[in-house]
Amino acid sequence: DVKVTQSSRYLVKRTGEKVFLECVQDMDHENMFWYRQDPGLGLRLIYFSYDVKMKEKGDIPEGYSVSREKKERFSLILESASTNQTSMYLCASSKTGNSGQPQHFGDGTRLSIL
Amino acid sequence: KDQVFQPSTVASSEGAVVEIFCNHSVSNAYNFFWYLHFPGCAPRLLVKGSKPSQQGRYNMTYERFSSSLLILQVREADAAVYYCAVCSMDSSYKLIFGSGTRLLVRP
């Protein structure tokens, strides 16, 4: 079974802080994703990576950056946290393939910015 | 713009067959994915494909621009959020998600 592990289930930070959310997958997947989930808005893609050191912006990248130094790890960085970044953050990974591969999710990190 | 549409809420009674509908405007789409999400847990893939599919109590219908998830003999424990997602041949590793459908189940 694919295991996607997010380092924290709950996190509370202050406005202006630099925040790191970590995600690790154990199935040698090429692709990794960061989403945020907000009521009524579903899953919105922030950034994704299809290879080590490669990254692409998703639909809502403003205020975020990412790092993929190793294949198994994908970090989401809030450079200067703001209250509108309070949300549930979900990490996912998938294998590259021709037929559209499913994404496997972690349990999520609920981040509160005070 | 590539978008996926699904109702915000569907209500059903226990034991019934419930249908959650999804349609999209994604160019060159070729696969649908249906995920189940309980709060605090990882979203879980239920069924996927580019043709009608079944996994246990979950059936998926398929048309080029729409899909329905059918849950047979629905139970109170099925109350959760269901996400429809579509992938496109333009970007085979990205999934475009709908905003989720909350399923309410009356006892």
Short mmCIF file of N, CA, C and O in Angstrom, two decimals, chain B residues 5-100:
data_model
loop_
_atom_site.label_atom_id
_atom_site.label_comp_id
_atom_site.label_asym_id
_atom_site.label_seq_id
_atom_site.Cartn_x
_atom_site.Cartn_y
_atom_site.Cartn_z
N PHE B 5 -17.54 20.00 -12.41
CA PHE B 5 -18.73 20.47 -11.70
C PHE B 5 -19.45 19.30 -11.03
O PHE B 5 -19.64 18.25 -11.64
N GLN B 6 -19.85 19.49 -9.81
CA GLN B 6 -20.64 18.49 -9.09
C GLN B 6 -21.50 19.22 -8.08
O GLN B 6 -21.16 20.32 -7.65
N PRO B 7 -22.64 18.61 -7.68
CA PRO B 7 -23.53 19.29 -6.73
C PRO B 7 -22.87 19.39 -5.37
O PRO B 7 -22.06 18.56 -4.99
N SER B 8 -23.23 20.43 -4.62
CA SER B 8 -22.60 20.62 -3.31
C SER B 8 -23.11 19.62 -2.29
O SER B 8 -22.37 19.21 -1.40
N THR B 9 -24.37 19.22 -2.42
CA THR B 9 -24.97 18.31 -1.44
C THR B 9 -25.93 17.35 -2.14
O THR B 9 -26.64 17.75 -3.06
N VAL B 10 -25.93 16.11 -1.70
CA VAL B 10 -26.93 15.13 -2.12
C VAL B 10 -27.44 14.45 -0.85
O VAL B 10 -26.64 14.11 0.03
N ALA B 11 -28.75 14.26 -0.77
CA ALA B 11 -29.34 13.60 0.40
C ALA B 11 -30.02 12.31 -0.03
O ALA B 11 -30.58 12.23 -1.13
N SER B 12 -29.96 11.33 0.85
CA SER B 12 -30.55 10.03 0.53
C SER B 12 -31.03 9.38 1.82
O SER B 12 -30.69 9.80 2.92
N SER B 13 -31.81 8.32 1.66
CA SER B 13 -32.25 7.51 2.80
C SER B 13 -31.44 6.23 2.82
O SER B 13 -31.01 5.73 1.77
N GLU B 14 -31.29 5.69 4.02
CA GLU B 14 -30.54 4.45 4.16
C GLU B 14 -31.15 3.35 3.31
O GLU B 14 -32.37 3.23 3.21
N GLY B 15 -30.30 2.56 2.67
CA GLY B 15 -30.78 1.44 1.87
C GLY B 15 -31.04 1.78 0.42
O GLY B 15 -31.19 0.88 -0.42
N ALA B 16 -31.10 3.05 0.09
CA ALA B 16 -31.38 3.48 -1.27
C ALA B 16 -30.12 3.43 -2.13
O ALA B 16 -29.00 3.20 -1.64
N VAL B 17 -30.32 3.62 -3.44
CA VAL B 17 -29.20 3.83 -4.35
C VAL B 17 -29.06 5.34 -4.53
O VAL B 17 -30.02 6.02 -4.90
N VAL B 18 -27.89 5.86 -4.28
CA VAL B 18 -27.70 7.30 -4.42
C VAL B 18 -26.80 7.56 -5.63
O VAL B 18 -25.86 6.79 -5.90
N GLU B 19 -27.11 8.61 -6.36
CA GLU B 19 -26.32 8.98 -7.54
C GLU B 19 -25.73 10.36 -7.33
O GLU B 19 -26.44 11.31 -7.00
N ILE B 20 -24.43 10.47 -7.55
CA ILE B 20 -23.75 11.76 -7.51
C ILE B 20 -23.23 12.03 -8.91
O ILE B 20 -22.44 11.25 -9.46
N PHE B 21 -23.66 13.13 -9.48
CA PHE B 21 -23.37 13.45 -10.88
C PHE B 21 -22.19 14.41 -10.98
O PHE B 21 -21.98 15.26 -10.12
N CYS B 22 -21.44 14.27 -12.06
CA CYS B 22 -20.27 15.12 -12.29
C CYS B 22 -20.16 15.39 -13.78
O CYS B 22 -20.34 14.47 -14.59
N ASN B 23 -19.90 16.63 -14.15
CA ASN B 23 -19.59 16.91 -15.54
C ASN B 23 -18.42 17.89 -15.60
O ASN B 23 -18.03 18.47 -14.58
N HIS B 24 -17.86 18.06 -16.79
CA HIS B 24 -16.63 18.84 -16.86
C HIS B 24 -16.51 19.59 -18.18
O HIS B 24 -17.23 19.32 -19.15
N SER B 25 -15.55 20.52 -18.17
CA SER B 25 -15.23 21.27 -19.40
C SER B 25 -13.74 21.12 -19.71
O SER B 25 -13.13 22.03 -20.29
N VAL B 26 -13.17 19.99 -19.32
CA VAL B 26 -11.72 19.76 -19.47
C VAL B 26 -11.42 19.29 -20.90
O VAL B 26 -12.03 18.34 -21.37
N SER B 27 -10.49 19.97 -21.53
CA SER B 27 -10.13 19.60 -22.90
C SER B 27 -9.35 18.29 -22.89
O SER B 27 -8.53 18.04 -22.02
N ASN B 28 -9.66 17.43 -23.85
CA ASN B 28 -8.95 16.14 -24.00
C ASN B 28 -8.98 15.28 -22.74
O ASN B 28 -8.01 14.60 -22.42
N ALA B 29 -10.10 15.31 -22.04
CA ALA B 29 -10.23 14.48 -20.83
C ALA B 29 -10.42 13.03 -21.23
O ALA B 29 -11.04 12.71 -22.25
N TYR B 30 -9.87 12.11 -20.42
CA TYR B 30 -10.03 10.71 -20.79
C TYR B 30 -10.24 9.78 -19.61
O TYR B 30 -10.46 8.59 -19.81
N ASN B 31 -10.16 10.25 -18.39
CA ASN B 31 -10.39 9.38 -17.24
C ASN B 31 -11.13 10.15 -16.16
O ASN B 31 -10.81 11.31 -15.90
N PHE B 32 -12.07 9.47 -15.53
CA PHE B 32 -12.69 10.02 -14.33
C PHE B 32 -12.15 9.27 -13.11
O PHE B 32 -11.85 8.07 -13.18
N PHE B 33 -12.10 9.99 -12.00
CA PHE B 33 -11.71 9.40 -10.72
C PHE B 33 -12.74 9.84 -9.69
O PHE B 33 -13.13 11.01 -9.65
N TRP B 34 -13.15 8.91 -8.84
CA TRP B 34 -14.07 9.24 -7.75
C TRP B 34 -13.37 8.92 -6.42
O TRP B 34 -12.92 7.80 -6.20
N TYR B 35 -13.29 9.95 -5.55
CA TYR B 35 -12.65 9.81 -4.25
C TYR B 35 -13.68 10.00 -3.15
O TYR B 35 -14.62 10.79 -3.26
N LEU B 36 -13.43 9.31 -2.02
CA LEU B 36 -14.23 9.45 -0.81
C LEU B 36 -13.37 10.14 0.23
O LEU B 36 -12.20 9.78 0.42
N HIS B 37 -13.92 11.12 0.93
CA HIS B 37 -13.13 11.85 1.91
C HIS B 37 -13.91 12.02 3.21
O HIS B 37 -14.93 12.73 3.26
N PHE B 38 -13.41 11.35 4.26
CA PHE B 38 -13.90 11.60 5.60
C PHE B 38 -13.00 12.65 6.24
O PHE B 38 -11.77 12.57 6.11
N PRO B 39 -13.57 13.63 6.96
CA PRO B 39 -12.73 14.67 7.58
C PRO B 39 -11.65 14.06 8.46
O PRO B 39 -11.90 13.13 9.22
N GLY B 40 -10.44 14.58 8.33
CA GLY B 40 -9.34 14.10 9.15
C GLY B 40 -8.63 12.88 8.60
O GLY B 40 -7.65 12.41 9.19
N CYS B 41 -9.14 12.34 7.49
CA CYS B 41 -8.51 11.17 6.88
C CYS B 41 -8.07 11.51 5.46
O CYS B 41 -8.52 12.48 4.87
N ALA B 42 -7.22 10.66 4.90
CA ALA B 42 -6.78 10.86 3.53
C ALA B 42 -7.92 10.55 2.57
O ALA B 42 -8.62 9.55 2.73
N PRO B 43 -8.14 11.39 1.56
CA PRO B 43 -9.09 11.01 0.51
C PRO B 43 -8.69 9.67 -0.08
O PRO B 43 -7.52 9.40 -0.30
N ARG B 44 -9.72 8.84 -0.34
CA ARG B 44 -9.45 7.48 -0.80
C ARG B 44 -10.09 7.26 -2.14
O ARG B 44 -11.27 7.56 -2.34
N LEU B 45 -9.34 6.68 -3.08
CA LEU B 45 -9.88 6.40 -4.41
C LEU B 45 -10.90 5.27 -4.32
O LEU B 45 -10.64 4.20 -3.77
N LEU B 46 -12.08 5.52 -4.90
CA LEU B 46 -13.13 4.50 -4.92
C LEU B 46 -13.15 3.73 -6.24
O LEU B 46 -13.18 2.51 -6.28
N VAL B 47 -13.15 4.50 -7.33
CA VAL B 47 -13.28 3.88 -8.65
C VAL B 47 -12.75 4.86 -9.67
O VAL B 47 -12.79 6.08 -9.45
N LYS B 48 -12.22 4.34 -10.77
CA LYS B 48 -11.70 5.22 -11.82
C LYS B 48 -11.86 4.55 -13.15
O LYS B 48 -12.03 3.32 -13.24
N GLY B 49 -11.78 5.34 -14.22
CA GLY B 49 -11.75 4.74 -15.54
C GLY B 49 -12.30 5.62 -16.64
O GLY B 49 -12.78 6.73 -16.40
N SER B 50 -12.20 5.10 -17.83
CA SER B 50 -12.75 5.75 -19.02
C SER B 50 -13.85 4.87 -19.62
O SER B 50 -14.14 4.94 -20.81
N LYS B 51 -14.44 4.03 -18.77
CA LYS B 51 -15.60 3.22 -19.16
C LYS B 51 -16.36 2.90 -17.87
O LYS B 51 -15.80 3.07 -16.77
N PRO B 52 -17.58 2.45 -17.97
CA PRO B 52 -18.32 2.10 -16.74
C PRO B 52 -17.53 1.08 -15.91
O PRO B 52 -16.98 0.12 -16.45
N SER B 53 -17.49 1.30 -14.60
CA SER B 53 -16.70 0.44 -13.73
C SER B 53 -17.45 0.18 -12.44
O SER B 53 -18.34 0.94 -12.06
N GLN B 54 -17.08 -0.90 -11.76
CA GLN B 54 -17.69 -1.22 -10.47
C GLN B 54 -16.63 -1.71 -9.51
O GLN B 54 -15.74 -2.48 -9.88
N GLN B 55 -16.70 -1.22 -8.27
CA GLN B 55 -15.87 -1.71 -7.18
C GLN B 55 -16.77 -1.89 -5.97
O GLN B 55 -17.14 -0.93 -5.32
N GLY B 56 -17.15 -3.12 -5.70
CA GLY B 56 -18.03 -3.38 -4.55
C GLY B 56 -19.36 -2.66 -4.72
O GLY B 56 -20.05 -2.84 -5.71
N ARG B 57 -19.71 -1.81 -3.74
CA ARG B 57 -20.99 -1.09 -3.80
C ARG B 57 -20.92 0.17 -4.66
O ARG B 57 -21.91 0.90 -4.77
N TYR B 58 -19.80 0.44 -5.25
CA TYR B 58 -19.61 1.67 -6.01
C TYR B 58 -19.58 1.37 -7.51
O TYR B 58 -18.77 0.58 -7.98
N ASN B 59 -20.51 2.03 -8.22
CA ASN B 59 -20.54 1.93 -9.68
C ASN B 59 -20.22 3.29 -10.27
O ASN B 59 -20.63 4.32 -9.72
N MET B 60 -19.54 3.28 -11.37
CA MET B 60 -19.23 4.53 -12.06
C MET B 60 -19.76 4.45 -13.48
O MET B 60 -19.49 3.46 -14.18
N THR B 61 -20.54 5.44 -13.88
CA THR B 61 -20.96 5.53 -15.27
C THR B 61 -19.99 6.45 -16.00
O THR B 61 -19.30 7.27 -15.37
N TYR B 62 -19.97 6.31 -17.31
CA TYR B 62 -19.02 7.13 -18.07
C TYR B 62 -19.64 7.61 -19.36
O TYR B 62 -20.20 6.83 -20.14
N GLU B 63 -19.58 8.91 -19.56
CA GLU B 63 -19.83 9.53 -20.86
C GLU B 63 -18.64 10.46 -21.10
O GLU B 63 -17.89 10.76 -20.17
N ARG B 64 -18.50 10.96 -22.28
CA ARG B 64 -17.32 11.75 -22.60
C ARG B 64 -17.18 12.98 -21.70
O ARG B 64 -16.07 13.32 -21.29
N PHE B 65 -18.30 13.62 -21.36
CA PHE B 65 -18.22 14.84 -20.57
C PHE B 65 -18.88 14.71 -19.20
O PHE B 65 -19.05 15.71 -18.49
N SER B 66 -19.26 13.51 -18.81
CA SER B 66 -19.90 13.36 -17.51
C SER B 66 -19.72 11.96 -16.96
O SER B 66 -19.46 11.01 -17.71
N SER B 67 -19.89 11.86 -15.66
CA SER B 67 -19.84 10.58 -14.98
C SER B 67 -20.75 10.66 -13.77
O SER B 67 -20.98 11.74 -13.23
N SER B 68 -21.30 9.54 -13.36
CA SER B 68 -22.04 9.46 -12.10
C SER B 68 -21.42 8.39 -11.24
O SER B 68 -21.00 7.33 -11.74
N LEU B 69 -21.38 8.67 -9.94
CA LEU B 69 -21.02 7.66 -8.95
C LEU B 69 -22.32 7.17 -8.35
O LEU B 69 -23.12 7.96 -7.85
N LEU B 70 -22.54 5.87 -8.41
CA LEU B 70 -23.73 5.26 -7.82
C LEU B 70 -23.28 4.44 -6.62
O LEU B 70 -22.40 3.59 -6.73
N ILE B 71 -23.88 4.73 -5.48
CA ILE B 71 -23.58 3.98 -4.26
C ILE B 71 -24.79 3.12 -3.95
O ILE B 71 -25.90 3.64 -3.73
N LEU B 72 -24.60 1.82 -3.94
CA LEU B 72 -25.70 0.89 -3.71
C LEU B 72 -25.91 0.68 -2.22
O LEU B 72 -24.95 0.70 -1.44
N GLN B 73 -27.17 0.50 -1.83
CA GLN B 73 -27.51 0.21 -0.43
C GLN B 73 -26.78 1.16 0.52
O GLN B 73 -26.02 0.74 1.39
N VAL B 74 -27.03 2.43 0.33
CA VAL B 74 -26.27 3.43 1.08
C VAL B 74 -26.55 3.30 2.58
O VAL B 74 -27.66 2.97 3.01
N ARG B 75 -25.50 3.56 3.36
CA ARG B 75 -25.56 3.45 4.82
C ARG B 75 -25.25 4.80 5.45
O ARG B 75 -24.64 5.66 4.81
N GLU B 76 -25.59 4.96 6.73
CA GLU B 76 -25.25 6.20 7.43
C GLU B 76 -23.75 6.43 7.41
O GLU B 76 -23.28 7.57 7.32
N ALA B 77 -22.97 5.34 7.48
CA ALA B 77 -21.51 5.46 7.49
C ALA B 77 -20.94 5.96 6.16
O ALA B 77 -19.75 6.31 6.10
N ASP B 78 -21.76 6.02 5.12
CA ASP B 78 -21.30 6.56 3.83
C ASP B 78 -21.35 8.07 3.79
O ASP B 78 -20.89 8.68 2.81
N ALA B 79 -21.91 8.69 4.81
CA ALA B 79 -21.99 10.15 4.85
C ALA B 79 -20.59 10.73 4.90
O ALA B 79 -19.83 10.50 5.84
N ALA B 80 -20.22 11.46 3.84
CA ALA B 80 -18.86 11.98 3.68
C ALA B 80 -18.89 12.94 2.49
O ALA B 80 -19.94 13.24 1.94
N VAL B 81 -17.72 13.39 2.10
CA VAL B 81 -17.59 14.21 0.89
C VAL B 81 -17.01 13.34 -0.22
O VAL B 81 -16.06 12.60 -0.01
N TYR B 82 -17.62 13.42 -1.39
CA TYR B 82 -17.19 12.66 -2.56
C TYR B 82 -16.66 13.63 -3.62
O TYR B 82 -17.35 14.57 -4.01
N TYR B 83 -15.44 13.38 -4.05
CA TYR B 83 -14.82 14.22 -5.07
C TYR B 83 -14.79 13.50 -6.41
O TYR B 83 -14.40 12.33 -6.49
N CYS B 84 -15.14 14.23 -7.43
CA CYS B 84 -14.97 13.79 -8.81
C CYS B 84 -13.72 14.50 -9.35
O CYS B 84 -13.51 15.68 -9.07
N ALA B 85 -12.91 13.78 -10.10
CA ALA B 85 -11.72 14.37 -10.70
C ALA B 85 -11.56 13.84 -12.11
O ALA B 85 -12.02 12.74 -12.44
N VAL B 86 -10.93 14.64 -12.93
CA VAL B 86 -10.74 14.30 -14.34
C VAL B 86 -9.28 14.54 -14.68
O VAL B 86 -8.66 15.48 -14.19
N CYS B 87 -8.72 13.66 -15.52
CA CYS B 87 -7.38 13.95 -16.04
C CYS B 87 -7.48 14.18 -17.54
O CYS B 87 -8.40 13.74 -18.20
N SER B 88 -6.51 14.91 -18.01
CA SER B 88 -6.49 15.31 -19.41
C SER B 88 -5.25 14.77 -20.09
O SER B 88 -4.20 14.66 -19.47
N MET B 89 -5.37 14.47 -21.37
CA MET B 89 -4.20 14.02 -22.12
C MET B 89 -3.17 15.14 -22.25
O MET B 89 -2.01 14.88 -22.54
N ASP B 90 -3.61 16.38 -22.03
CA ASP B 90 -2.68 17.51 -22.10
C ASP B 90 -1.70 17.50 -20.93
O ASP B 90 -0.62 18.08 -21.02
N SER B 91 -2.10 16.87 -19.82
CA SER B 91 -1.24 16.85 -18.63
C SER B 91 -1.60 15.62 -17.82
O SER B 91 -2.40 15.68 -16.89
N SER B 92 -1.03 14.49 -18.19
CA SER B 92 -1.55 13.21 -17.68
C SER B 92 -1.31 13.00 -16.19
O SER B 92 -1.90 12.12 -15.60
N TYR B 93 -0.44 13.79 -15.56
CA TYR B 93 -0.22 13.56 -14.13
C TYR B 93 -1.05 14.48 -13.26
O TYR B 93 -1.10 14.32 -12.07
N LYS B 94 -1.73 15.46 -13.86
CA LYS B 94 -2.56 16.35 -13.06
C LYS B 94 -3.99 15.87 -13.05
O LYS B 94 -4.50 15.41 -14.07
N LEU B 95 -4.63 15.96 -11.88
CA LEU B 95 -6.06 15.72 -11.80
C LEU B 95 -6.76 17.04 -11.52
O LEU B 95 -6.28 17.84 -10.72
N ILE B 96 -7.87 17.25 -12.17
CA ILE B 96 -8.67 18.46 -11.93
C ILE B 96 -9.87 18.02 -11.11
O ILE B 96 -10.68 17.20 -11.56
N PHE B 97 -9.97 18.57 -9.90
CA PHE B 97 -11.00 18.14 -8.95
C PHE B 97 -12.21 19.05 -8.99
O PHE B 97 -12.10 20.28 -9.19
N GLY B 98 -13.37 18.46 -8.78
CA GLY B 98 -14.56 19.23 -8.49
C GLY B 98 -14.51 19.73 -7.06
O GLY B 98 -13.59 19.40 -6.30
N SER B 99 -15.52 20.50 -6.68
CA SER B 99 -15.52 21.09 -5.34
C SER B 99 -16.07 20.14 -4.27
O SER B 99 -16.15 20.51 -3.11
N GLY B 100 -16.44 18.95 -4.67
CA GLY B 100 -16.88 17.94 -3.70
C GLY B 100 -18.38 17.97 -3.47
O GLY B 100 -19.01 19.03 -3.52
#
